[in-house]
Structures are given as C-alpha cells and as structure tokens.
mmCIF file with all atom_site columns, C-alpha atoms in Angstrom:
data_model
loop_
_atom_site.group_PDB
_atom_site.id
_atom_site.type_symbol
_atom_site.label_atom_id
_atom_site.label_alt_id
_atom_site.label_comp_id
_atom_site.label_asym_id
_atom_site.label_entity_id
_atom_site.label_seq_id
_atom_site.pdbx_PDB_ins_code
_atom_site.Cartn_x
_atom_site.Cartn_y
_atom_site.Cartn_z
_atom_site.occupancy
_atom_site.B_iso_or_equiv
_atom_site.pdbx_formal_charge
_atom_site.auth_seq_id
_atom_site.auth_comp_id
_atom_site.auth_asym_id
_atom_site.auth_atom_id
_atom_site.pdbx_PDB_model_num
ATOM 1   C CA . UNK A 1 1   ? 0.000   0.000  0.000  1.00 42.00 ? 217 UNK A CA 1
ATOM 2   C CA . UNK A 1 2   ? 1.359   3.395  -1.010 1.00 55.00 ? 218 UNK A CA 1
ATOM 3   C CA . UNK A 1 3   ? 1.561   6.211  1.547  1.00 62.00 ? 219 UNK A CA 1
ATOM 4   C CA . UNK A 1 4   ? -0.306  9.308  0.368  1.00 80.00 ? 220 UNK A CA 1
ATOM 5   C CA . UNK A 1 5   ? 1.479   12.459 1.574  1.00 86.00 ? 221 UNK A CA 1
ATOM 6   C CA . UNK A 1 6   ? -1.698  14.527 1.137  1.00 88.00 ? 222 UNK A CA 1
ATOM 7   C CA . UNK A 1 7   ? -3.450  12.366 3.727  1.00 90.00 ? 223 UNK A CA 1
ATOM 8   C CA . UNK A 1 8   ? -0.617  13.136 6.153  1.00 91.00 ? 224 UNK A CA 1
ATOM 9   C CA . UNK A 1 9   ? -0.963  16.878 5.474  1.00 93.00 ? 225 UNK A CA 1
ATOM 10  C CA . UNK A 1 10  ? -4.738  16.718 5.954  1.00 94.00 ? 226 UNK A CA 1
ATOM 11  C CA . UNK A 1 11  ? -4.278  14.756 9.190  1.00 93.00 ? 227 UNK A CA 1
ATOM 12  C CA . UNK A 1 12  ? -1.807  17.409 10.407 1.00 94.00 ? 228 UNK A CA 1
ATOM 13  C CA . UNK A 1 13  ? -4.219  20.217 9.567  1.00 95.00 ? 229 UNK A CA 1
ATOM 14  C CA . UNK A 1 14  ? -7.067  18.407 11.297 1.00 94.00 ? 230 UNK A CA 1
ATOM 15  C CA . UNK A 1 15  ? -4.908  17.860 14.396 1.00 94.00 ? 231 UNK A CA 1
ATOM 16  C CA . UNK A 1 16  ? -4.058  21.574 14.453 1.00 94.00 ? 232 UNK A CA 1
ATOM 17  C CA . UNK A 1 17  ? -7.718  22.606 14.145 1.00 94.00 ? 233 UNK A CA 1
ATOM 18  C CA . UNK A 1 18  ? -8.763  20.094 16.811 1.00 92.00 ? 234 UNK A CA 1
ATOM 19  C CA . UNK A 1 19  ? -5.932  21.338 19.032 1.00 91.00 ? 235 UNK A CA 1
ATOM 20  C CA . UNK A 1 20  ? -7.249  24.881 18.752 1.00 89.00 ? 236 UNK A CA 1
ATOM 21  C CA . UNK A 1 21  ? -10.793 23.758 19.498 1.00 88.00 ? 237 UNK A CA 1
ATOM 22  C CA . UNK A 1 22  ? -9.586  21.766 22.494 1.00 88.00 ? 238 UNK A CA 1
ATOM 23  C CA . UNK A 1 23  ? -7.992  24.860 24.007 1.00 82.00 ? 239 UNK A CA 1
ATOM 24  C CA . UNK A 1 24  ? -11.185 26.952 23.885 1.00 78.00 ? 240 UNK A CA 1
ATOM 25  C CA . UNK A 1 25  ? -11.376 29.342 26.753 1.00 74.00 ? 241 UNK A CA 1
ATOM 26  C CA . UNK A 1 26  ? -7.604  29.276 27.153 1.00 79.00 ? 242 UNK A CA 1
ATOM 27  C CA . UNK A 1 27  ? -6.636  31.018 23.921 1.00 77.00 ? 243 UNK A CA 1
ATOM 28  C CA . UNK A 1 28  ? -4.185  33.840 23.959 1.00 81.00 ? 244 UNK A CA 1
ATOM 29  C CA . UNK A 1 29  ? -4.503  36.246 21.079 1.00 82.00 ? 245 UNK A CA 1
ATOM 30  C CA . UNK A 1 30  ? -0.895  35.780 19.966 1.00 85.00 ? 246 UNK A CA 1
ATOM 31  C CA . UNK A 1 31  ? -0.963  31.979 20.213 1.00 87.00 ? 247 UNK A CA 1
ATOM 32  C CA . UNK A 1 32  ? -4.241  31.702 18.282 1.00 87.00 ? 248 UNK A CA 1
ATOM 33  C CA . UNK A 1 33  ? -2.959  33.978 15.521 1.00 88.00 ? 249 UNK A CA 1
ATOM 34  C CA . UNK A 1 34  ? 0.300   32.012 15.225 1.00 92.00 ? 250 UNK A CA 1
ATOM 35  C CA . UNK A 1 35  ? -1.567  28.709 14.972 1.00 92.00 ? 251 UNK A CA 1
ATOM 36  C CA . UNK A 1 36  ? -3.939  30.112 12.356 1.00 93.00 ? 252 UNK A CA 1
ATOM 37  C CA . UNK A 1 37  ? -0.946  31.413 10.427 1.00 94.00 ? 253 UNK A CA 1
ATOM 38  C CA . UNK A 1 38  ? 0.564   27.909 10.410 1.00 95.00 ? 254 UNK A CA 1
ATOM 39  C CA . UNK A 1 39  ? -2.728  26.428 9.183  1.00 95.00 ? 255 UNK A CA 1
ATOM 40  C CA . UNK A 1 40  ? -2.965  29.102 6.489  1.00 95.00 ? 256 UNK A CA 1
ATOM 41  C CA . UNK A 1 41  ? 0.660   28.562 5.420  1.00 96.00 ? 257 UNK A CA 1
ATOM 42  C CA . UNK A 1 42  ? 0.302   24.757 5.143  1.00 95.00 ? 258 UNK A CA 1
ATOM 43  C CA . UNK A 1 43  ? -2.992  25.112 3.293  1.00 96.00 ? 259 UNK A CA 1
ATOM 44  C CA . UNK A 1 44  ? -1.477  27.529 0.806  1.00 96.00 ? 260 UNK A CA 1
ATOM 45  C CA . UNK A 1 45  ? 1.602   25.350 0.255  1.00 95.00 ? 261 UNK A CA 1
ATOM 46  C CA . UNK A 1 46  ? -0.560  22.329 -0.592 1.00 94.00 ? 262 UNK A CA 1
ATOM 47  C CA . UNK A 1 47  ? -3.277  24.232 -2.498 1.00 94.00 ? 263 UNK A CA 1
ATOM 48  C CA . UNK A 1 48  ? -6.067  23.536 -0.012 1.00 94.00 ? 264 UNK A CA 1
ATOM 49  C CA . UNK A 1 49  ? -7.809  26.779 -0.866 1.00 94.00 ? 265 UNK A CA 1
ATOM 50  C CA . UNK A 1 50  ? -10.969 26.299 1.198  1.00 94.00 ? 266 UNK A CA 1
ATOM 51  C CA . UNK A 1 51  ? -9.031  25.851 4.449  1.00 95.00 ? 267 UNK A CA 1
ATOM 52  C CA . UNK A 1 52  ? -6.661  28.692 3.602  1.00 94.00 ? 268 UNK A CA 1
ATOM 53  C CA . UNK A 1 53  ? -9.599  31.013 2.923  1.00 94.00 ? 269 UNK A CA 1
ATOM 54  C CA . UNK A 1 54  ? -11.293 30.118 6.204  1.00 94.00 ? 270 UNK A CA 1
ATOM 55  C CA . UNK A 1 55  ? -8.081  30.649 8.172  1.00 94.00 ? 271 UNK A CA 1
ATOM 56  C CA . UNK A 1 56  ? -7.613  34.068 6.522  1.00 93.00 ? 272 UNK A CA 1
ATOM 57  C CA . UNK A 1 57  ? -11.215 35.039 7.207  1.00 92.00 ? 273 UNK A CA 1
ATOM 58  C CA . UNK A 1 58  ? -10.932 33.971 10.841 1.00 90.00 ? 274 UNK A CA 1
ATOM 59  C CA . UNK A 1 59  ? -7.737  36.009 11.224 1.00 90.00 ? 275 UNK A CA 1
ATOM 60  C CA . UNK A 1 60  ? -9.608  39.033 9.848  1.00 88.00 ? 276 UNK A CA 1
ATOM 61  C CA . UNK A 1 61  ? -12.575 38.399 12.143 1.00 86.00 ? 277 UNK A CA 1
ATOM 62  C CA . UNK A 1 62  ? -10.217 38.261 15.122 1.00 84.00 ? 278 UNK A CA 1
ATOM 63  C CA . UNK A 1 63  ? -8.831  41.651 14.152 1.00 82.00 ? 279 UNK A CA 1
ATOM 64  C CA . UNK A 1 64  ? -12.307 43.163 13.963 1.00 79.00 ? 280 UNK A CA 1
ATOM 65  C CA . UNK A 1 65  ? -14.232 41.319 16.679 1.00 75.00 ? 281 UNK A CA 1
ATOM 66  C CA . UNK A 1 66  ? -11.656 39.723 18.945 1.00 73.00 ? 282 UNK A CA 1
ATOM 67  C CA . UNK A 1 67  ? -11.929 36.215 20.320 1.00 69.00 ? 283 UNK A CA 1
ATOM 68  C CA . UNK A 1 68  ? -15.380 34.842 20.912 1.00 72.00 ? 284 UNK A CA 1
ATOM 69  C CA . UNK A 1 69  ? -17.872 32.234 19.758 1.00 74.00 ? 285 UNK A CA 1
ATOM 70  C CA . UNK A 1 70  ? -17.053 32.972 16.120 1.00 82.00 ? 286 UNK A CA 1
ATOM 71  C CA . UNK A 1 71  ? -13.744 31.110 16.552 1.00 86.00 ? 287 UNK A CA 1
ATOM 72  C CA . UNK A 1 72  ? -15.416 27.753 17.205 1.00 85.00 ? 288 UNK A CA 1
ATOM 73  C CA . UNK A 1 73  ? -17.732 28.235 14.237 1.00 88.00 ? 289 UNK A CA 1
ATOM 74  C CA . UNK A 1 74  ? -14.782 28.823 11.930 1.00 89.00 ? 290 UNK A CA 1
ATOM 75  C CA . UNK A 1 75  ? -12.924 25.837 13.371 1.00 90.00 ? 291 UNK A CA 1
ATOM 76  C CA . UNK A 1 76  ? -15.965 23.664 12.606 1.00 91.00 ? 292 UNK A CA 1
ATOM 77  C CA . UNK A 1 77  ? -16.012 24.995 9.045  1.00 92.00 ? 293 UNK A CA 1
ATOM 78  C CA . UNK A 1 78  ? -12.285 24.252 8.702  1.00 93.00 ? 294 UNK A CA 1
ATOM 79  C CA . UNK A 1 79  ? -12.868 20.696 9.943  1.00 93.00 ? 295 UNK A CA 1
ATOM 80  C CA . UNK A 1 80  ? -15.572 20.246 7.296  1.00 93.00 ? 296 UNK A CA 1
ATOM 81  C CA . UNK A 1 81  ? -13.320 21.681 4.578  1.00 93.00 ? 297 UNK A CA 1
ATOM 82  C CA . UNK A 1 82  ? -10.480 19.333 5.534  1.00 93.00 ? 298 UNK A CA 1
ATOM 83  C CA . UNK A 1 83  ? -12.852 16.349 5.520  1.00 92.00 ? 299 UNK A CA 1
ATOM 84  C CA . UNK A 1 84  ? -14.065 17.330 2.057  1.00 92.00 ? 300 UNK A CA 1
ATOM 85  C CA . UNK A 1 85  ? -10.476 17.168 0.757  1.00 89.00 ? 301 UNK A CA 1
ATOM 86  C CA . UNK A 1 86  ? -10.052 13.555 1.870  1.00 84.00 ? 302 UNK A CA 1
ATOM 87  C CA . UNK A 1 87  ? -10.862 10.788 -0.606 1.00 77.00 ? 303 UNK A CA 1
ATOM 88  C CA . UNK A 1 88  ? -14.470 9.828  0.099  1.00 64.00 ? 304 UNK A CA 1
ATOM 89  C CA . UNK A 1 89  ? -14.705 12.842 2.395  1.00 53.00 ? 305 UNK A CA 1
ATOM 90  C CA . UNK A 1 90  ? -18.315 13.486 1.489  1.00 48.00 ? 306 UNK A CA 1
ATOM 91  C CA . UNK A 1 91  ? -19.381 10.044 2.734  1.00 40.00 ? 307 UNK A CA 1
ATOM 92  C CA . UNK A 1 92  ? -20.180 10.027 6.449  1.00 45.00 ? 308 UNK A CA 1
ATOM 93  C CA . UNK A 1 93  ? -21.176 6.576  7.707  1.00 42.00 ? 309 UNK A CA 1
ATOM 94  C CA . UNK A 1 94  ? -23.909 6.509  10.333 1.00 40.00 ? 310 UNK A CA 1
ATOM 95  C CA . UNK A 1 95  ? -23.300 4.491  13.479 1.00 45.00 ? 311 UNK A CA 1
ATOM 96  C CA . UNK A 1 96  ? -25.468 1.384  13.727 1.00 41.00 ? 312 UNK A CA 1
ATOM 97  C CA . UNK A 1 97  ? -27.540 2.853  16.575 1.00 40.00 ? 313 UNK A CA 1
ATOM 98  C CA . UNK A 1 98  ? -28.367 5.965  14.540 1.00 41.00 ? 314 UNK A CA 1
ATOM 99  C CA . UNK A 1 99  ? -29.750 4.090  11.536 1.00 39.00 ? 315 UNK A CA 1
ATOM 100 C CA . UNK A 1 100 ? -33.533 3.942  11.279 1.00 41.00 ? 316 UNK A CA 1
ATOM 101 C CA . UNK A 1 101 ? -34.975 0.639  12.438 1.00 42.00 ? 317 UNK A CA 1
ATOM 102 C CA . UNK A 1 102 ? -36.819 -1.491 9.893  1.00 42.00 ? 318 UNK A CA 1
ATOM 103 C CA . UNK A 1 103 ? -40.546 -1.733 10.417 1.00 41.00 ? 319 UNK A CA 1
ATOM 104 C CA . UNK A 1 104 ? -41.815 -5.195 11.347 1.00 44.00 ? 320 UNK A CA 1
ATOM 105 C CA . UNK A 1 105 ? -45.272 -4.684 9.838  1.00 44.00 ? 321 UNK A CA 1
ATOM 106 C CA . UNK A 1 106 ? -46.715 -2.950 6.813  1.00 43.00 ? 322 UNK A CA 1
ATOM 107 C CA . UNK A 1 107 ? -46.511 0.799  6.754  1.00 41.00 ? 323 UNK A CA 1
ATOM 108 C CA . UNK A 1 108 ? -49.716 2.765  7.146  1.00 40.00 ? 324 UNK A CA 1
ATOM 109 C CA . UNK A 1 109 ? -50.228 5.664  4.769  1.00 41.00 ? 325 UNK A CA 1
ATOM 110 C CA . UNK A 1 110 ? -52.313 8.572  6.030  1.00 36.00 ? 326 UNK A CA 1
#
C-alpha cells in the first residue's frame, strides 16, 4: 500500500484545528494567531484553498471582533473543509444505533 502524503498533510491540519478547538477558553490572542498562520501557510503550500480562505477570514474576524464564539464556528467549518479534501470525504457513515430501524409490519399511509 502506497503512503499518500496529502493524507498526512490533511491529518496534520485536522490535528491543528482540533488542538485549537480543544484549548477553547484558554486562547491567547498571539498563540491563536500564530496557529492560524501555520494552518494558512500549510494550506497555501498544498493548495487547499478552502481551508486557507477560512483561516484568513478567521484572522480578519479576530482583528475586527476579537476572540469569541465565532472562533469555534470557523474551526468547525475548517474541519468540514479538511474532511471534504479527503478521498471519500463526502461520505459520512452513520453508526449502527443511529440508523432507522426497519418496520416489522406494513406501513400505514395517512
């Protein structure tokens, strides 16, 4: 099996975004900006435009609004953008418990 370097880059970006989200409430302005700059730089280097754009927009929002709930929203959007870059990223399997149960009897139409 061949190792795909893009998967490693996407995993690194996802770890960075999750690391930021995990530190919520303990962000310093400088640290958050440096981490976002690293995410933006990696995204630009590997042509992951959607993640780069979100990181840039979040940096701008921080300049205008400061840190707040908007940060977590952007981190969620970045997570989604990274997942979309992965092969089969648009397929999200449902856990067995979340799947609808099959009906034992005939369905009743109203």
